[in-house]
């Protein structure tokens, strides 16, 4: 199979023209969501086909002959057709992978109806399968700040109570956590922590997940099978954490700390990332990944690598059966040139988005944070369409008196007040650089930003990478 990215572009162009011509006389309005998007490329070989209508579908109208999926030679792609648990999404799951680099044609014939009796079809579209699978995309991700030793701790000026965990009953290799309290709390609060070994900072660290009280005394700990990330309480009440074993997954624990489930990306993505995982109250889950694809960057920027690996961003909503009912890919909505100037578009590996947070904003919207675009994006949760873009190269808002904005941010969240909070790492701000917690009030009609607060340490602290902020009511 020819994996030349320029050839892939030509295949994509032909598919796009096919969809565009059809679109002049083909109605797509009866469906609010189509995946893969018509004309899209870099689709995974085991990607399902998902079609959603705003109304519930009539199960009695469903039969396996409704959807025809074919490769360019007219050969039928076998698969299973069924309804998702929302009763609105029709899902086709292929039994075998689509051929690499090929354009797949999809046709929904007449017969599918809503429970109100409305016809959904006919519908025709196509998409192009990725020409080559990039294994282990996380190995290509780059960190802009690599230190030989951990950054120096800055305790100057803090009015704090410091507690080191010292307990002879703790197991050998238990990490020596340190808790700094600026203003000790009178509430029964707990800290959720995991050991960290990346970038060679702590070579002798053992993998533990730990829950401590506000003074650093462990109330629960467990040595894990690999280094863990993102230990937290889910809205459902379960605990979860990310593990490399088995095969990059999020593990869910019940109230007795027993593993009861694991979650991974669907549609054939081999890597599930640790940055975000959410269990939703309807039994669904949000997972994300980075998607490396070969890309002819010499067609995008002067001096670009003709065979670069460009890292896309993909997140999914899985239903209770772990079927992908919603998938959003940066390839369909962002341009590589949306990256901020500090991303070298002539490099051999380009991480142009680096999504790091997904926030369920409402029943019909969500927010995503894209670090390397320095952008917060609001997305229609039903269609995948972009509603607005805050920050970065495509900013649509007037920041008013906030001339600094945010830089390589993390942890975008909608606050109970309706405001937006985020952790501004600040590592790409002009000197003097510092990190801060930002709270914004957005006027989404007049497209203005009002900075409610910017919390920063005195003296300043700079968190180059990672980090989050939790704003209490």
Short mmCIF file of C-alpha atoms in Angstrom, two decimals:
data_model
loop_
_atom_site.label_atom_id
_atom_site.label_comp_id
_atom_site.label_asym_id
_atom_site.label_seq_id
_atom_site.Cartn_x
_atom_site.Cartn_y
_atom_site.Cartn_z
CA UNK A 1 0.00 0.00 0.00
CA UNK A 2 1.33 3.39 -1.01
CA UNK A 3 1.65 5.47 2.18
CA UNK A 4 2.84 8.63 0.44
CA UNK A 5 1.14 11.55 2.24
CA UNK A 6 0.84 13.53 -1.02
CA UNK A 7 -1.06 10.66 -2.61
CA UNK A 8 -3.26 10.61 0.48
CA UNK A 9 -4.03 14.26 -0.10
CA UNK A 10 -5.14 13.58 -3.67
CA UNK A 11 -7.41 10.76 -2.50
CA UNK A 12 -8.86 13.09 0.13
CA UNK A 13 -9.41 15.80 -2.51
CA UNK A 14 -11.33 13.40 -4.75
CA UNK A 15 -13.47 12.29 -1.81
CA UNK A 16 -14.09 15.92 -0.83
CA UNK A 17 -15.20 16.79 -4.36
CA UNK A 18 -17.50 13.75 -4.38
CA UNK A 19 -19.15 14.87 -1.15
CA UNK A 20 -19.30 18.49 -2.30
CA UNK A 21 -21.09 17.56 -5.52
CA UNK A 22 -23.50 15.31 -3.65
CA UNK A 23 -24.10 18.07 -1.12
CA UNK A 24 -25.62 20.24 -3.84
CA UNK A 25 -28.59 17.85 -4.10
CA UNK A 26 -28.23 15.58 -1.08
CA UNK A 27 -29.88 16.57 2.20
CA UNK A 28 -27.83 16.01 5.35
CA UNK A 29 -30.15 18.02 7.60
CA UNK A 30 -32.02 14.94 8.83
CA UNK A 31 -28.89 13.87 10.67
CA UNK A 32 -27.25 16.05 13.31
CA UNK A 33 -24.10 13.92 13.55
CA UNK A 34 -22.15 11.82 11.02
CA UNK A 35 -18.91 10.01 11.85
CA UNK A 36 -16.50 9.79 10.17
CA UNK A 37 -17.22 13.23 8.82
CA UNK A 38 -17.98 13.19 5.09
CA UNK A 39 -14.76 13.78 3.16
CA UNK A 40 -12.52 13.22 6.18
CA UNK A 41 -9.13 11.52 6.05
CA UNK A 42 -6.76 9.79 8.49
CA UNK A 43 -9.65 7.57 9.64
CA UNK A 44 -8.64 4.51 11.64
CA UNK A 45 -9.11 1.11 9.95
CA UNK A 46 -11.56 -0.07 12.65
CA UNK A 47 -13.46 3.20 12.99
CA UNK A 48 -17.19 2.67 13.37
CA UNK A 49 -19.74 4.59 11.33
CA UNK A 50 -22.16 6.55 13.52
CA UNK A 51 -25.27 8.38 12.32
CA UNK A 52 -27.43 10.30 14.77
CA UNK A 53 -30.80 11.94 14.45
CA UNK A 54 -32.25 14.33 17.01
CA UNK A 55 -35.22 12.02 17.54
CA UNK A 56 -35.22 8.46 18.76
CA UNK A 57 -35.07 5.88 15.98
CA UNK A 58 -37.67 3.18 15.43
CA UNK A 59 -36.01 -0.17 16.27
CA UNK A 60 -38.56 -1.90 14.05
CA UNK A 61 -37.18 -0.11 11.00
CA UNK A 62 -33.64 -1.32 11.61
CA UNK A 63 -32.25 -4.07 9.40
CA UNK A 64 -28.73 -5.02 8.35
CA UNK A 65 -29.30 -4.08 4.69
CA UNK A 66 -29.97 -0.38 5.42
CA UNK A 67 -26.32 0.63 5.29
CA UNK A 68 -24.02 -0.31 2.43
CA UNK A 69 -20.28 0.16 3.07
CA UNK A 70 -17.92 -0.47 0.13
CA UNK A 71 -14.27 0.00 -0.81
CA UNK A 72 -13.31 1.69 -4.14
CA UNK A 73 -13.53 -1.64 -6.02
CA UNK A 74 -17.14 -2.09 -4.94
CA UNK A 75 -16.38 -4.84 -2.46
CA UNK A 76 -18.76 -4.86 0.50
CA UNK A 77 -17.36 -4.24 3.98
CA UNK A 78 -19.03 -6.63 6.42
CA UNK A 79 -20.11 -5.33 9.77
CA UNK A 80 -22.77 -5.20 12.45
CA UNK A 81 -25.49 -2.55 12.48
CA UNK A 82 -27.20 -1.62 15.77
CA UNK A 83 -28.60 1.18 17.89
CA UNK A 84 -26.68 2.79 20.72
CA UNK A 85 -28.15 2.99 24.21
CA UNK A 86 -29.37 6.55 23.48
CA UNK A 87 -31.71 5.04 20.84
CA UNK A 88 -30.79 7.95 18.56
CA UNK A 89 -27.45 6.77 17.15
CA UNK A 90 -27.14 4.14 14.45
CA UNK A 91 -23.76 2.38 14.65
CA UNK A 92 -22.00 0.24 12.06
CA UNK A 93 -19.01 -1.66 13.42
CA UNK A 94 -16.77 -3.27 10.74
CA UNK A 95 -15.82 -6.90 11.30
CA UNK A 96 -12.44 -6.47 9.62
CA UNK A 97 -10.23 -3.38 9.14
CA UNK A 98 -10.77 -1.08 6.19
CA UNK A 99 -7.78 -1.25 3.80
CA UNK A 100 -5.10 1.33 4.59
CA UNK A 101 -5.17 4.39 2.36
CA UNK A 102 -8.44 3.44 0.67
CA UNK A 103 -11.54 5.59 0.28
CA UNK A 104 -14.64 4.00 1.82
CA UNK A 105 -18.08 4.77 0.39
CA UNK A 106 -21.16 4.71 2.61
CA UNK A 107 -24.80 4.70 1.53
CA UNK A 108 -27.84 4.74 3.79
CA UNK A 109 -30.89 3.68 1.79
CA UNK A 110 -34.53 4.43 2.51
CA UNK A 111 -36.22 2.57 5.32
CA UNK A 112 -34.73 3.92 8.55
CA UNK A 113 -37.35 5.90 10.48
CA UNK A 114 -37.76 7.81 13.71
CA UNK A 115 -40.38 6.76 16.25
CA UNK A 116 -42.49 9.59 14.77
CA UNK A 117 -42.34 7.89 11.37
CA UNK A 118 -39.98 10.35 9.66
CA UNK A 119 -37.66 8.88 7.02
CA UNK A 120 -33.91 9.40 7.64
CA UNK A 121 -32.36 8.34 4.32
CA UNK A 122 -31.16 8.38 1.69
CA UNK A 123 -27.59 9.47 2.39
CA UNK A 124 -24.23 8.97 0.67
CA UNK A 125 -20.75 10.05 1.72
CA UNK A 126 -17.16 8.82 1.79
CA UNK A 127 -14.03 9.00 3.94
CA UNK A 128 -10.40 8.00 3.53
CA UNK A 129 -8.54 5.58 5.78
CA UNK A 130 -5.12 6.56 7.14
CA UNK A 131 -2.31 5.32 4.87
CA UNK A 132 -0.13 4.20 7.78
CA UNK A 133 -0.57 3.47 11.48
CA UNK A 134 1.85 5.34 13.75
CA UNK A 135 2.37 3.03 16.72
CA UNK A 136 2.80 4.44 20.24
CA UNK A 137 2.23 8.11 19.38
CA UNK A 138 3.01 9.14 22.98
CA UNK A 139 6.68 8.35 22.29
CA UNK A 140 6.78 11.21 19.77
CA UNK A 141 5.36 13.83 22.12
CA UNK A 142 7.90 16.43 23.16
CA UNK A 143 8.25 18.40 26.37
CA UNK A 144 9.52 21.93 25.92
CA UNK A 145 11.14 21.97 29.35
CA UNK A 146 13.46 19.09 30.15
CA UNK A 147 15.42 19.47 33.37
CA UNK A 148 18.39 17.45 34.59
CA UNK A 149 17.05 17.82 38.13
CA UNK A 150 13.62 18.71 39.52
CA UNK A 151 12.85 22.44 39.61
CA UNK A 152 13.93 24.06 42.87
CA UNK A 153 11.24 24.37 45.53
CA UNK A 154 10.37 27.94 46.38
CA UNK A 155 9.03 28.29 49.92
CA UNK A 156 10.11 31.84 50.57
CA UNK A 157 7.41 34.07 51.99
CA UNK A 158 4.83 31.32 52.59
CA UNK A 159 2.97 31.36 55.88
CA UNK A 160 2.65 27.62 56.03
CA UNK A 161 2.51 24.49 58.09
CA UNK A 162 4.74 21.78 56.66
CA UNK A 163 4.15 18.08 57.26
CA UNK A 164 6.28 15.22 56.02
CA UNK A 165 4.84 11.74 55.93
CA UNK A 166 6.75 9.70 58.51
CA UNK A 167 5.26 6.35 59.39
CA UNK A 168 7.30 3.25 60.13
CA UNK A 169 4.33 1.09 59.09
CA UNK A 170 4.39 2.39 55.52
CA UNK A 171 5.77 -0.07 52.95
CA UNK A 172 9.29 0.10 51.60
CA UNK A 173 9.55 2.45 48.65
CA UNK A 174 6.56 4.56 49.70
CA UNK A 175 7.14 8.09 48.33
CA UNK A 176 8.03 10.88 50.73
CA UNK A 177 5.21 13.32 50.12
CA UNK A 178 5.39 16.82 51.50
CA UNK A 179 2.33 18.98 52.12
CA UNK A 180 2.53 22.78 52.33
CA UNK A 181 -0.49 24.51 53.88
CA UNK A 182 -0.72 28.23 53.21
CA UNK A 183 -3.84 28.52 55.36
CA UNK A 184 -4.79 25.28 57.15
CA UNK A 185 -8.37 24.18 56.52
CA UNK A 186 -10.85 23.21 59.24
CA UNK A 187 -12.78 21.01 56.81
CA UNK A 188 -12.45 17.27 56.31
CA UNK A 189 -10.57 17.41 53.05
CA UNK A 190 -8.30 14.93 51.33
CA UNK A 191 -5.51 15.08 48.79
CA UNK A 192 -5.37 12.54 45.96
CA UNK A 193 -1.82 11.92 44.78
CA UNK A 194 0.17 9.60 42.54
CA UNK A 195 3.90 9.03 42.21
CA UNK A 196 5.65 10.72 39.31
CA UNK A 197 8.69 9.39 37.46
CA UNK A 198 8.67 11.13 34.08
CA UNK A 199 11.70 12.99 32.66
CA UNK A 200 14.06 11.27 35.10
CA UNK A 201 13.27 13.63 37.96
CA UNK A 202 12.71 10.96 40.61
CA UNK A 203 14.50 7.79 39.49
CA UNK A 204 13.99 5.88 42.76
CA UNK A 205 10.26 6.55 43.06
CA UNK A 206 7.92 3.57 43.41
CA UNK A 207 4.42 3.59 41.86
CA UNK A 208 1.75 4.36 44.47
CA UNK A 209 -1.67 5.94 44.52
CA UNK A 210 -2.32 7.70 47.82
CA UNK A 211 -5.10 9.57 49.61
CA UNK A 212 -3.99 11.72 52.56
CA UNK A 213 -5.65 14.11 54.96
CA UNK A 214 -4.70 17.79 54.91
CA UNK A 215 -1.62 17.07 57.05
CA UNK A 216 -0.23 14.43 54.72
CA UNK A 217 -1.22 11.40 56.77
CA UNK A 218 -2.21 8.52 54.46
CA UNK A 219 -5.78 7.29 54.80
CA UNK A 220 -5.40 4.95 51.81
CA UNK A 221 -2.54 3.82 49.62
CA UNK A 222 -1.90 1.13 47.06
CA UNK A 223 1.17 0.13 45.09
CA UNK A 224 0.13 0.02 41.46
CA UNK A 225 1.21 -2.15 38.56
CA UNK A 226 2.66 0.88 36.78
CA UNK A 227 3.06 4.57 37.48
CA UNK A 228 -0.39 6.09 37.72
CA UNK A 229 -1.91 9.48 36.89
CA UNK A 230 -5.09 11.42 37.50
CA UNK A 231 -6.39 9.78 40.69
CA UNK A 232 -9.76 11.40 41.38
CA UNK A 233 -13.37 10.99 42.44
CA UNK A 234 -15.75 10.80 39.50
CA UNK A 235 -19.20 12.47 39.47
CA UNK A 236 -20.63 8.95 39.78
CA UNK A 237 -18.86 8.51 43.14
CA UNK A 238 -16.34 5.98 41.83
CA UNK A 239 -12.58 6.50 41.99
CA UNK A 240 -10.44 6.31 38.89
CA UNK A 241 -6.79 6.47 37.89
CA UNK A 242 -4.75 6.03 34.73
CA UNK A 243 -2.39 3.10 34.30
CA UNK A 244 0.03 2.00 31.60
CA UNK A 245 -0.94 -1.62 32.34
CA UNK A 246 -2.77 -3.27 30.68
CA UNK A 247 -2.27 -1.27 27.52
CA UNK A 248 -2.88 2.36 28.54
CA UNK A 249 -6.24 2.53 30.29
CA UNK A 250 -8.28 4.27 32.96
CA UNK A 251 -9.19 2.01 35.88
CA UNK A 252 -12.33 2.45 37.98
CA UNK A 253 -12.56 1.48 41.66
CA UNK A 254 -15.62 1.08 43.85
CA UNK A 255 -15.99 2.20 47.49
CA UNK A 256 -13.97 -0.80 48.65
CA UNK A 257 -11.10 0.19 46.29
CA UNK A 258 -11.65 -2.82 44.04
CA UNK A 259 -11.08 -2.47 40.31
CA UNK A 260 -14.49 -2.88 38.69
CA UNK A 261 -13.90 -1.63 35.16
CA UNK A 262 -11.36 -0.28 32.66
CA UNK A 263 -11.79 2.20 29.81
CA UNK A 264 -9.81 2.65 26.60
CA UNK A 265 -10.22 4.50 23.33
CA UNK A 266 -12.49 2.83 20.81
CA UNK A 267 -12.40 2.71 16.99
CA UNK A 268 -9.00 1.02 16.91
CA UNK A 269 -6.87 3.70 18.58
CA UNK A 270 -4.11 1.81 20.34
CA UNK A 271 -3.15 4.55 22.81
CA UNK A 272 -5.40 6.10 25.46
CA UNK A 273 -3.98 9.25 27.04
CA UNK A 274 -3.91 10.17 30.74
CA UNK A 275 -4.86 13.87 30.48
CA UNK A 276 -8.61 13.44 30.74
CA UNK A 277 -11.16 10.82 31.77
CA UNK A 278 -14.70 11.41 32.91
CA UNK A 279 -17.50 9.06 33.93
CA UNK A 280 -20.80 10.73 33.15
CA UNK A 281 -23.99 10.32 35.13
CA UNK A 282 -25.73 8.65 32.17
CA UNK A 283 -23.18 5.82 32.28
CA UNK A 284 -21.13 7.17 29.38
CA UNK A 285 -17.40 8.01 29.55
CA UNK A 286 -15.06 10.57 27.97
CA UNK A 287 -11.58 9.42 26.83
CA UNK A 288 -8.92 11.05 24.67
CA UNK A 289 -5.78 10.32 22.70
CA UNK A 290 -3.08 11.82 20.47
CA UNK A 291 -3.20 10.66 16.86
CA UNK A 292 0.08 10.69 14.95
CA UNK A 293 -0.21 10.78 11.16
CA UNK A 294 2.29 11.10 8.31
CA UNK A 295 1.87 14.52 6.71
CA UNK A 296 3.61 16.30 3.83
CA UNK A 297 4.39 19.52 5.68
CA UNK A 298 6.24 20.91 2.66
CA UNK A 299 2.73 21.48 1.23
CA UNK A 300 1.83 23.56 4.31
CA UNK A 301 4.87 25.72 5.13
CA UNK A 302 8.16 26.53 3.36
CA UNK A 303 10.88 24.18 4.57
CA UNK A 304 8.38 21.70 5.95
CA UNK A 305 9.33 18.04 6.27
CA UNK A 306 7.79 16.05 3.39
CA UNK A 307 7.31 13.06 5.70
CA UNK A 308 6.61 14.64 9.09
CA UNK A 309 4.67 13.02 11.90
CA UNK A 310 1.91 15.43 12.88
CA UNK A 311 0.06 14.79 16.12
CA UNK A 312 -3.70 15.17 16.01
CA UNK A 313 -6.05 15.29 18.98
CA UNK A 314 -9.05 12.95 19.30
CA UNK A 315 -11.60 12.45 22.03
CA UNK A 316 -14.60 10.15 22.27
CA UNK A 317 -17.78 9.59 24.22
CA UNK A 318 -18.37 5.90 24.93
CA UNK A 319 -21.84 4.58 25.76
CA UNK A 320 -22.59 2.00 28.46
CA UNK A 321 -21.52 -0.75 26.05
CA UNK A 322 -18.32 1.17 25.25
CA UNK A 323 -19.45 1.89 21.70
CA UNK A 324 -18.19 5.22 20.34
CA UNK A 325 -21.27 7.42 20.02
CA UNK A 326 -19.39 10.70 19.60
CA UNK A 327 -15.91 11.27 18.21
CA UNK A 328 -14.20 14.62 17.68
CA UNK A 329 -10.94 14.87 15.72
CA UNK A 330 -8.76 17.93 15.28
CA UNK A 331 -8.15 16.84 11.66
CA UNK A 332 -11.76 17.74 10.86
CA UNK A 333 -11.92 21.12 12.60
CA UNK A 334 -8.45 22.67 13.16
CA UNK A 335 -5.66 23.64 10.80
CA UNK A 336 -2.05 22.72 11.54
CA UNK A 337 -1.22 26.41 11.13
CA UNK A 338 -3.51 27.13 14.11
CA UNK A 339 -0.51 26.22 16.27
CA UNK A 340 1.16 29.06 18.13
CA UNK A 341 4.53 30.39 16.85
CA UNK A 342 6.54 28.43 19.43
CA UNK A 343 5.53 25.20 17.60
CA UNK A 344 8.11 24.57 14.86
CA UNK A 345 6.13 23.57 11.77
CA UNK A 346 9.35 22.55 9.97
CA UNK A 347 10.18 19.92 12.60
CA UNK A 348 9.99 16.19 11.89
CA UNK A 349 7.41 15.75 14.70
CA UNK A 350 4.73 18.41 15.18
CA UNK A 351 2.31 18.47 18.11
CA UNK A 352 0.11 21.29 16.88
CA UNK A 353 -2.87 20.91 19.27
CA UNK A 354 -1.91 19.02 22.44
CA UNK A 355 -5.40 18.82 23.91
CA UNK A 356 -5.28 18.46 27.69
CA UNK A 357 -8.78 19.01 29.11
CA UNK A 358 -12.38 18.30 28.13
CA UNK A 359 -15.22 19.85 30.11
CA UNK A 360 -18.87 18.86 29.77
CA UNK A 361 -20.37 22.33 29.62
CA UNK A 362 -24.05 21.44 29.21
CA UNK A 363 -26.24 18.76 27.67
CA UNK A 364 -25.49 20.29 24.28
CA UNK A 365 -22.00 21.84 24.59
CA UNK A 366 -18.49 21.07 25.83
CA UNK A 367 -15.18 22.88 26.19
CA UNK A 368 -11.71 21.70 25.20
CA UNK A 369 -8.29 23.10 26.08
CA UNK A 370 -5.57 22.98 23.40
CA UNK A 371 -2.20 23.79 24.96
CA UNK A 372 -0.12 24.30 21.82
CA UNK A 373 -2.79 26.44 20.22
CA UNK A 374 -3.28 28.37 23.48
CA UNK A 375 -6.99 28.09 22.80
CA UNK A 376 -10.19 27.16 24.62
CA UNK A 377 -12.84 25.96 22.18
CA UNK A 378 -16.57 25.56 22.73
CA UNK A 379 -18.08 22.70 20.74
CA UNK A 380 -21.61 21.61 19.95
CA UNK A 381 -21.87 18.27 21.73
CA UNK A 382 -24.48 16.98 19.28
CA UNK A 383 -22.90 17.92 15.96
CA UNK A 384 -19.20 18.48 16.76
CA UNK A 385 -19.31 21.96 15.24
CA UNK A 386 -17.19 24.73 16.76
CA UNK A 387 -19.29 27.41 18.49
CA UNK A 388 -16.50 29.82 19.48
CA UNK A 389 -12.74 30.04 19.99
CA UNK A 390 -11.09 31.81 22.92
CA UNK A 391 -7.39 32.74 22.72
CA UNK A 392 -4.74 31.69 20.20
CA UNK A 393 -4.50 32.46 16.50
CA UNK A 394 -8.28 32.36 15.98
CA UNK A 395 -9.45 34.27 19.04
CA UNK A 396 -12.97 35.67 18.68
CA UNK A 397 -13.17 37.52 22.01
CA UNK A 398 -12.19 40.97 23.23
CA UNK A 399 -10.11 40.47 26.40
CA UNK A 400 -10.58 44.07 27.49
CA UNK A 401 -8.13 45.11 30.20
CA UNK A 402 -6.54 41.66 30.41
CA UNK A 403 -3.63 42.26 28.04
CA UNK A 404 -1.76 39.14 29.22
CA UNK A 405 -4.35 36.42 28.59
CA UNK A 406 -3.29 32.82 29.14
CA UNK A 407 -0.37 30.73 27.92
CA UNK A 408 -0.05 26.93 27.39
CA UNK A 409 -2.98 26.50 29.77
CA UNK A 410 -4.42 23.42 31.48
CA UNK A 411 -7.60 22.31 33.21
CA UNK A 412 -10.33 24.45 31.66
CA UNK A 413 -13.52 24.12 33.76
CA UNK A 414 -16.96 25.70 33.93
CA UNK A 415 -17.42 26.97 37.49
CA UNK A 416 -20.66 26.85 39.52
CA UNK A 417 -20.91 30.63 39.05
CA UNK A 418 -21.06 30.15 35.29
CA UNK A 419 -17.59 31.64 34.94
CA UNK A 420 -14.66 29.76 33.40
CA UNK A 421 -11.59 28.76 35.40
CA UNK A 422 -8.25 27.54 34.09
CA UNK A 423 -4.65 27.03 35.15
CA UNK A 424 -2.44 29.47 33.26
CA UNK A 425 0.99 27.85 33.15
CA UNK A 426 2.37 31.12 31.78
CA UNK A 427 5.59 29.62 30.44
CA UNK A 428 5.22 31.41 27.09
CA UNK A 429 4.31 34.79 28.60
CA UNK A 430 6.80 37.65 28.34
CA UNK A 431 9.24 37.91 31.25
CA UNK A 432 8.81 37.82 34.16
CA UNK A 433 7.00 34.51 33.70
CA UNK A 434 4.67 33.12 36.35
CA UNK A 435 1.82 30.67 36.71
CA UNK A 436 -1.61 31.69 37.93
CA UNK A 437 -5.20 30.60 38.38
CA UNK A 438 -7.56 32.52 36.13
CA UNK A 439 -11.28 33.13 36.46
CA UNK A 440 -13.08 34.65 33.48
CA UNK A 441 -16.61 35.85 32.93
CA UNK A 442 -17.51 35.45 29.26
CA UNK A 443 -20.20 37.37 27.43
CA UNK A 444 -20.89 34.86 24.66
CA UNK A 445 -23.26 37.23 22.87
CA UNK A 446 -21.04 40.31 22.70
CA UNK A 447 -17.89 38.14 22.70
CA UNK A 448 -16.10 39.89 25.55
CA UNK A 449 -13.96 38.61 28.42
CA UNK A 450 -13.99 40.04 31.92
CA UNK A 451 -11.13 38.85 34.13
CA UNK A 452 -12.66 38.23 37.55
CA UNK A 453 -9.43 37.18 39.25
CA UNK A 454 -5.85 36.10 38.61
CA UNK A 455 -4.48 34.29 41.65
CA UNK A 456 -0.68 34.08 41.87
CA UNK A 457 1.81 33.26 44.59
CA UNK A 458 3.91 35.90 46.26
CA UNK A 459 6.70 35.45 45.25
CA UNK A 460 5.77 34.13 41.83
CA UNK A 461 5.93 30.40 41.04
CA UNK A 462 6.30 29.08 37.50
CA UNK A 463 4.84 25.68 36.67
CA UNK A 464 6.28 25.00 33.24
CA UNK A 465 4.15 21.96 32.46
CA UNK A 466 1.07 20.18 33.78
CA UNK A 467 -0.87 21.52 36.75
CA UNK A 468 -4.47 22.30 37.59
CA UNK A 469 -6.58 24.61 39.72
CA UNK A 470 -9.70 23.91 41.76
CA UNK A 471 -11.96 26.86 42.45
CA UNK A 472 -14.34 26.53 45.40
CA UNK A 473 -17.70 28.29 45.49
#
